[in-house]
Short mmCIF file of C-alpha atoms in Angstrom, two decimals:
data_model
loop_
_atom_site.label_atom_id
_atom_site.label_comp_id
_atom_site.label_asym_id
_atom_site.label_seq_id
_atom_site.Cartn_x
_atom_site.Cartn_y
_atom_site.Cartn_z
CA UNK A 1 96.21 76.37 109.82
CA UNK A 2 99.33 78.56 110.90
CA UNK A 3 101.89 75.91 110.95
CA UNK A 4 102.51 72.47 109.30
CA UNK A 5 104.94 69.81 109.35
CA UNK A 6 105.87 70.66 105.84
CA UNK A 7 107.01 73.91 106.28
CA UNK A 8 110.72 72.90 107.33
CA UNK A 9 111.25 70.73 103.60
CA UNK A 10 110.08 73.41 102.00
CA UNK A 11 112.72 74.64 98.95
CA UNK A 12 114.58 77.63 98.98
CA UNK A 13 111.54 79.89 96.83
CA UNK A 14 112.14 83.36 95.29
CA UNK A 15 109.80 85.87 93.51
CA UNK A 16 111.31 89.42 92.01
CA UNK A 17 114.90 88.39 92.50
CA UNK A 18 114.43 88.10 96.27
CA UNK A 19 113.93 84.63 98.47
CA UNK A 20 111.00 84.04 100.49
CA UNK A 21 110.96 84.29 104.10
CA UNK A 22 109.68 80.38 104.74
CA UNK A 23 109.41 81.21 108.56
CA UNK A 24 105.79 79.59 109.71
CA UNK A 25 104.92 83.01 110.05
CA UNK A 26 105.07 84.12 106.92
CA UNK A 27 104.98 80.98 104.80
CA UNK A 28 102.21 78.97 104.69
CA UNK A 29 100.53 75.75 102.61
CA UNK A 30 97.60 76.36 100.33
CA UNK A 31 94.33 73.78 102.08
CA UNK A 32 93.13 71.75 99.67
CA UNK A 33 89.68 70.67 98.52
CA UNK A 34 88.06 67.75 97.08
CA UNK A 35 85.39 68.50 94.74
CA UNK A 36 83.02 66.21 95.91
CA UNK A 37 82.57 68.06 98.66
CA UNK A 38 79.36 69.97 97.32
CA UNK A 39 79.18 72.86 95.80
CA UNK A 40 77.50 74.65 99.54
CA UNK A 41 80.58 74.18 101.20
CA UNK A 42 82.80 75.10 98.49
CA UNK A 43 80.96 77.78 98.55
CA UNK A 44 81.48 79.09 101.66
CA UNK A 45 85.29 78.21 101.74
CA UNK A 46 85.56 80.09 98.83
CA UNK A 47 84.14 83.24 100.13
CA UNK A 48 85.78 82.87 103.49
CA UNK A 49 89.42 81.91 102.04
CA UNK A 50 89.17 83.73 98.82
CA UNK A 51 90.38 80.57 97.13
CA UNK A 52 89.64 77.06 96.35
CA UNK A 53 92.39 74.34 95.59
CA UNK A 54 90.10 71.44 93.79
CA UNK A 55 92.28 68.14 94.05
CA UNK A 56 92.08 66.34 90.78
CA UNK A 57 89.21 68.23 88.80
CA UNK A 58 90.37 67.88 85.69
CA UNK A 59 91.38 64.47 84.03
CA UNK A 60 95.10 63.57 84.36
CA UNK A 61 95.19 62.02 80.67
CA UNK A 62 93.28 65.22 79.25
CA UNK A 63 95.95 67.77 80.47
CA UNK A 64 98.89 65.56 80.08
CA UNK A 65 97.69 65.35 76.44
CA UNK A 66 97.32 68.88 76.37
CA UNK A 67 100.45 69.82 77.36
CA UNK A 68 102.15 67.50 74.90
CA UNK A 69 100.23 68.99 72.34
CA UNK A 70 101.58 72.27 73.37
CA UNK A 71 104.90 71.85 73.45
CA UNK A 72 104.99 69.72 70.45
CA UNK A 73 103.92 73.21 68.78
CA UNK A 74 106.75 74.48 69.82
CA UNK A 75 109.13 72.31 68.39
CA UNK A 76 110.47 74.54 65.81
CA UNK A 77 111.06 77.77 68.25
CA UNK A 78 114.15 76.01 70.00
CA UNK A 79 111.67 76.32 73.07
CA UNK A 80 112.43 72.53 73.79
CA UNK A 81 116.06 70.43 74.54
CA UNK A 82 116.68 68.66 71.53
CA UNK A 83 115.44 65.45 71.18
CA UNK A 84 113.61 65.67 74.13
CA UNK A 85 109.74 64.49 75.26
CA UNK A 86 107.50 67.96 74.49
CA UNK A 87 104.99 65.84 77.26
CA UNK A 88 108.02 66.31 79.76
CA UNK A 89 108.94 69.74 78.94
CA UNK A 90 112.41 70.24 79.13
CA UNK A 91 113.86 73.83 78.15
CA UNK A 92 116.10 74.37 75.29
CA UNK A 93 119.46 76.40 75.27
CA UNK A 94 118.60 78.20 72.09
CA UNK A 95 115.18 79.89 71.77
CA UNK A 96 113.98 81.90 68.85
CA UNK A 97 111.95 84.38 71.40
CA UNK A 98 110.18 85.90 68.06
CA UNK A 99 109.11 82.67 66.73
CA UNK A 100 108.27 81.07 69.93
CA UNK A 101 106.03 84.33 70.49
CA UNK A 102 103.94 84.31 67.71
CA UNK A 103 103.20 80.67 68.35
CA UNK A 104 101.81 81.17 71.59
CA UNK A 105 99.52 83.59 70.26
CA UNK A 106 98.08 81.10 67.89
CA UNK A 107 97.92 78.40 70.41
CA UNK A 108 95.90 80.50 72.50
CA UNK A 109 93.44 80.72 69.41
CA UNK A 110 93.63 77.04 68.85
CA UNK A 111 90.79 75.06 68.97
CA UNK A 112 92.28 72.22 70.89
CA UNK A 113 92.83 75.23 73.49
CA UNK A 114 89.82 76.15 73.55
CA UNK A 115 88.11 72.66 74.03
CA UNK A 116 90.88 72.36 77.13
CA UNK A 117 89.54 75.25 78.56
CA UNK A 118 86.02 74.50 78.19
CA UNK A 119 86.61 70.65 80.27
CA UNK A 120 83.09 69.70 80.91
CA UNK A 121 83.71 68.91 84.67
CA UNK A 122 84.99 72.61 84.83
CA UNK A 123 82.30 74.37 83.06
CA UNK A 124 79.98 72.16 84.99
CA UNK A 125 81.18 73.31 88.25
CA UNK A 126 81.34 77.07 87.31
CA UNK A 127 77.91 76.29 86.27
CA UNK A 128 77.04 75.42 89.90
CA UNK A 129 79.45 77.72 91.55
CA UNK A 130 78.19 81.11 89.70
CA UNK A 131 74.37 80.03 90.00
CA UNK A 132 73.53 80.02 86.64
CA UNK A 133 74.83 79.15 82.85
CA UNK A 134 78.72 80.07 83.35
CA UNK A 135 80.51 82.03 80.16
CA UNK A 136 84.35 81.74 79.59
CA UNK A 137 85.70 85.21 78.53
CA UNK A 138 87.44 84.62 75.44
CA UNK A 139 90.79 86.23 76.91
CA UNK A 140 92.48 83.53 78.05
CA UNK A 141 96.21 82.98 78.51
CA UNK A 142 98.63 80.23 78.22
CA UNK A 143 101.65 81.13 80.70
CA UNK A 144 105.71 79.26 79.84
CA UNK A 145 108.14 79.91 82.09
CA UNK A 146 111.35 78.92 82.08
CA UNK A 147 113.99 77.66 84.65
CA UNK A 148 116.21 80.36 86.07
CA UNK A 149 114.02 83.08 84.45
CA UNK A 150 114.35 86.35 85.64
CA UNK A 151 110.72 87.52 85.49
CA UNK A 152 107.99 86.54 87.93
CA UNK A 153 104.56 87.69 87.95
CA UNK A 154 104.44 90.28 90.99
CA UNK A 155 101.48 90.94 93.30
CA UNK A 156 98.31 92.07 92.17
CA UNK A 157 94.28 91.07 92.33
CA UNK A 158 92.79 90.25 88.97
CA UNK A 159 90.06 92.86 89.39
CA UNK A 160 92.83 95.58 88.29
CA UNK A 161 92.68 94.46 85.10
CA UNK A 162 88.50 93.55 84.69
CA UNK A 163 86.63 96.90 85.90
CA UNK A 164 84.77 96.98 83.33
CA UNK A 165 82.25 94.86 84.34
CA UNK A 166 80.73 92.61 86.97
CA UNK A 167 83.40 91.92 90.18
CA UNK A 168 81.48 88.36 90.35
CA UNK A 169 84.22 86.73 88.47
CA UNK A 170 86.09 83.56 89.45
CA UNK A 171 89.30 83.02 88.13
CA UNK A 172 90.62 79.42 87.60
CA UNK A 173 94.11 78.87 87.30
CA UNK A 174 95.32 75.33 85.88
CA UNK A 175 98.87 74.18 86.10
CA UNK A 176 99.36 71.97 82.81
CA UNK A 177 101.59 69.06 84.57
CA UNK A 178 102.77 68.44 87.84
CA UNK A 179 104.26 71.39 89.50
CA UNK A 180 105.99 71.00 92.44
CA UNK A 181 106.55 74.19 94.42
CA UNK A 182 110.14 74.11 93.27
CA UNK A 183 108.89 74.76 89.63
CA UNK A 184 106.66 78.25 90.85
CA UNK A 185 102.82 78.25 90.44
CA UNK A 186 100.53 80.55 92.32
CA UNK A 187 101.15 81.90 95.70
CA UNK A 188 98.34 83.57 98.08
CA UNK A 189 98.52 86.28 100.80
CA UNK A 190 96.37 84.78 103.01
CA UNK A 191 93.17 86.34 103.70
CA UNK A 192 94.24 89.16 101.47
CA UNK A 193 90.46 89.43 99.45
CA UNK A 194 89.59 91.60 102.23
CA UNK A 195 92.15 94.15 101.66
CA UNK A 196 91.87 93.40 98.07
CA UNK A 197 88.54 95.57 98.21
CA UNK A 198 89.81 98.20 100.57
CA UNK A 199 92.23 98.78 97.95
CA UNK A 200 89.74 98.62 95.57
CA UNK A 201 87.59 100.77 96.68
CA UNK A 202 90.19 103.96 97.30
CA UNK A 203 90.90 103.49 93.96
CA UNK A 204 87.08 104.10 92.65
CA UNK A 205 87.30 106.82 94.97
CA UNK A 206 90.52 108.17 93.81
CA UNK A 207 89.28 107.19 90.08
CA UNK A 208 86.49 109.35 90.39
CA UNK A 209 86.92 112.40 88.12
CA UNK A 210 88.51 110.24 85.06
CA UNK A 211 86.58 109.64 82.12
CA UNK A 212 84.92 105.54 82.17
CA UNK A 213 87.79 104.67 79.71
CA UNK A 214 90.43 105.75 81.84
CA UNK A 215 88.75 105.32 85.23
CA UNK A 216 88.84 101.47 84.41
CA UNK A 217 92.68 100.93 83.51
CA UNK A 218 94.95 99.32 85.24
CA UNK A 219 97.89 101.66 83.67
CA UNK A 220 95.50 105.24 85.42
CA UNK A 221 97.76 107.72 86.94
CA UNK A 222 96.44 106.40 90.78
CA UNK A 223 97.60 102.72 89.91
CA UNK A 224 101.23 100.99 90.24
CA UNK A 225 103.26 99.93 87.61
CA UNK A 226 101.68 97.54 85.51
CA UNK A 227 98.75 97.40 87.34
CA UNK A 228 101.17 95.76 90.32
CA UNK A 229 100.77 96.13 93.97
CA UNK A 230 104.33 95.36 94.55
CA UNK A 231 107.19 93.42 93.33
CA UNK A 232 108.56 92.73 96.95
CA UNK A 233 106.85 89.84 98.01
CA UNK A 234 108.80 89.08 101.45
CA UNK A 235 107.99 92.95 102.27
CA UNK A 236 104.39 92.30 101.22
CA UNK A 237 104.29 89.70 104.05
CA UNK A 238 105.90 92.02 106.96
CA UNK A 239 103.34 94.80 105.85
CA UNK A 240 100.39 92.93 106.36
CA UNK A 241 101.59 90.66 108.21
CA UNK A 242 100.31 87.18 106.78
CA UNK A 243 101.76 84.29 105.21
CA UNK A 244 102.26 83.46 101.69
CA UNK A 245 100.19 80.49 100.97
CA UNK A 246 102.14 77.66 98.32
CA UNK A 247 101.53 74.61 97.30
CA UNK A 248 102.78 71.14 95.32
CA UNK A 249 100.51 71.21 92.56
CA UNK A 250 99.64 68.01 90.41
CA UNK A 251 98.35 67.12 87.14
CA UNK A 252 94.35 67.65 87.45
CA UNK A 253 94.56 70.31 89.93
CA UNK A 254 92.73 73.53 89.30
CA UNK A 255 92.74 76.74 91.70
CA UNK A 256 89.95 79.06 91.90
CA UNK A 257 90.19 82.72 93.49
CA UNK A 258 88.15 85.55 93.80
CA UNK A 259 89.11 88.68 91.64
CA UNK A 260 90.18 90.38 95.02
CA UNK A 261 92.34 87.94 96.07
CA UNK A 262 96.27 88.94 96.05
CA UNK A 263 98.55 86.88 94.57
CA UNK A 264 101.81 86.11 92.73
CA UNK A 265 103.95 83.83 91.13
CA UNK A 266 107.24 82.81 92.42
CA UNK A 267 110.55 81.67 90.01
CA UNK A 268 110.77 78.08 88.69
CA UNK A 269 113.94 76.78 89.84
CA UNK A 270 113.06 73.25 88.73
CA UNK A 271 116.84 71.55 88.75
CA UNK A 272 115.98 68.73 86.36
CA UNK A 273 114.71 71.78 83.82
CA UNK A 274 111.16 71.26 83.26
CA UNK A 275 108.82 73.95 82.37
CA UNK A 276 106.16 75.16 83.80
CA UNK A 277 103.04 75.78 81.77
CA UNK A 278 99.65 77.07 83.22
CA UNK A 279 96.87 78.72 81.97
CA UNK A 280 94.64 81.19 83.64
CA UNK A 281 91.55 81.98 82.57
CA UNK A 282 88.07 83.67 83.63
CA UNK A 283 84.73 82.68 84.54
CA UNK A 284 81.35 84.55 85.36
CA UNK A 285 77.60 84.18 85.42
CA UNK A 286 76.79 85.19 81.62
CA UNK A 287 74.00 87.65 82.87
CA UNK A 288 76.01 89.51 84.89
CA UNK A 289 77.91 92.47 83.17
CA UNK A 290 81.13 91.42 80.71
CA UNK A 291 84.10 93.82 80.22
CA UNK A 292 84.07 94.01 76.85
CA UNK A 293 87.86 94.40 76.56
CA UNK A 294 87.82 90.71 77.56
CA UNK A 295 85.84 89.94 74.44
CA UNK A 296 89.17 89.00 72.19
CA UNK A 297 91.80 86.78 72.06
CA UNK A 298 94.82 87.62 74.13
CA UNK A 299 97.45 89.36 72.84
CA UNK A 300 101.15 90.04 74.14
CA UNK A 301 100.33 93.81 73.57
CA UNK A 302 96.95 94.20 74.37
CA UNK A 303 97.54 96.08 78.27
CA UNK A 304 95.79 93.63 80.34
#
């Protein structure tokens, strides 16, 4: 697909401070999936595409509940406008950053997080998917972000950050509430899992004469900042000269990648002031190698 109809309504999008180039040539949609498909073809796309965008997975009561339950946590940090629905997520004016901090780290431990996470008609499919009896690293993370905030994730494959064990991971990232493009989400370079491993690989190369610990960390002396490929997403396009794949994401939708796939977030510049909570979180066959550093709870500090 390397144009669509869409592509001219498309909002003004920006990632690291800079717009996106929404030229059909650089800007493209994500191609979405249903999940009755069967699991051969999705398969296939998956391995060909490097991603999967399953259309309504998830139950749309399950994660609207989950994100009221969320924010509702919150309702002490100044996270949320006054007097305001925590299910519709509107950001507050005065924040306690500290406070708000330490309660995302114990939502993340929560067992009602947990149990969202572990959605039977996800670990089903990863079930199918990976071959075999799926296991959920316990790492998980629970992403806010705010309108107008200054920070987006830049561009990177998840692999950087999970060397230390099997590269048959799937990564399933689940926007908690309708999120229109507007708001941010995910963004793909297409067909990027192939360079993904060229990169990859000159990095095991380069890695070589480091000790294990060291050889496997995103934060080496042969690695970007932050584990980063780059923070300049329209010059990411020009340089390889693909598209950045986006997408209207709604309630129930979950996207799978491979762990060589390069992606990014852009800025939530949601005018009515909603925000945008996802979670990502990590999936592989549990008889395949685990990196062990994904064996605790997330941590703000913990450089992954």
């Amino acid at each position: 697909m390397r144009s669509s109809s869409r592509e001219s309504s498309w909002p003004p999008l920006r990632a690291g401070g800079q717009p996106l180039d929404r030229s059909p040539t650089r800007m493209g949609h994500l191609v979405p999936s249903d999940p009755a498909d069967g699991l051969a073809l999705l398969s296939e796309r998956l391995q060909r595409d490097g991603y999967l965008w399953l259309k309504g997975l998830l139950p749309r009561d399950d994660v609207l509940a989950i994100r009221a339950y969320v924010f509702a946590a919150f309702a002490d940090t100044g996270l949320l406008a006054p007097g305001s629905d925590p299910a519709i997520g509107i950001a507050g004016s005065a924040e306690n950053a500290d406070l708000s901090r330490r309660r995302l780290m114990e939502m993340v431990r929560s067992a009602a997080f947990e149990a969202f996470c572990l959605s039977p008609g996800l670990w089903r499919f990863m079930d199918g998917l990976l071959g075999g009896l799926s296991y959920l690293h316990k790492r998980k993370l629970l992403r806010m972000t705010k309108p107008g905030q200054a920070f987006s994730t830049p561009a990177h494959y998840d692999l950087v950050y999970l060397r230390g064990g099997t590269d048959r991971i799937v990564t399933a990232w689940i926007p908690i509430g309708d999120t229109p493009a507007i708001m941010g989400g995910l963004c793909y370079l297409e067909g990027s899992h192939a360079e993904g491993r060229r990169l990859e690989a000159k990095f095991a190369a380069d890695n070589a004469d480091m000790d294990a610990a060291m050889r496997i960390s995103a934060y080496n002396r042969n690695m970007g900042e932050g584990g980063w490929i780059s923070k300049d997403l329209p010059a990411m396009a020009e340089r390889f000269d693909a598209r950045w794949l986006i997408a209207d994401y709604e309630v129930g939708d979950v996207v799978l990648h491979s762990p060589y796939m390069i992606h990014a977030a852009t800025a939530n510049d949601d005018p009515d002031g909603r925000i945008r909570l996802s979670c990502d979180i990590r999936y592989q066959n549990v008889r395949d190698e685990i990196d062990a550093r994904w064996s605790n709870h997330w941590s703000l500090d913990d450089m992954l």
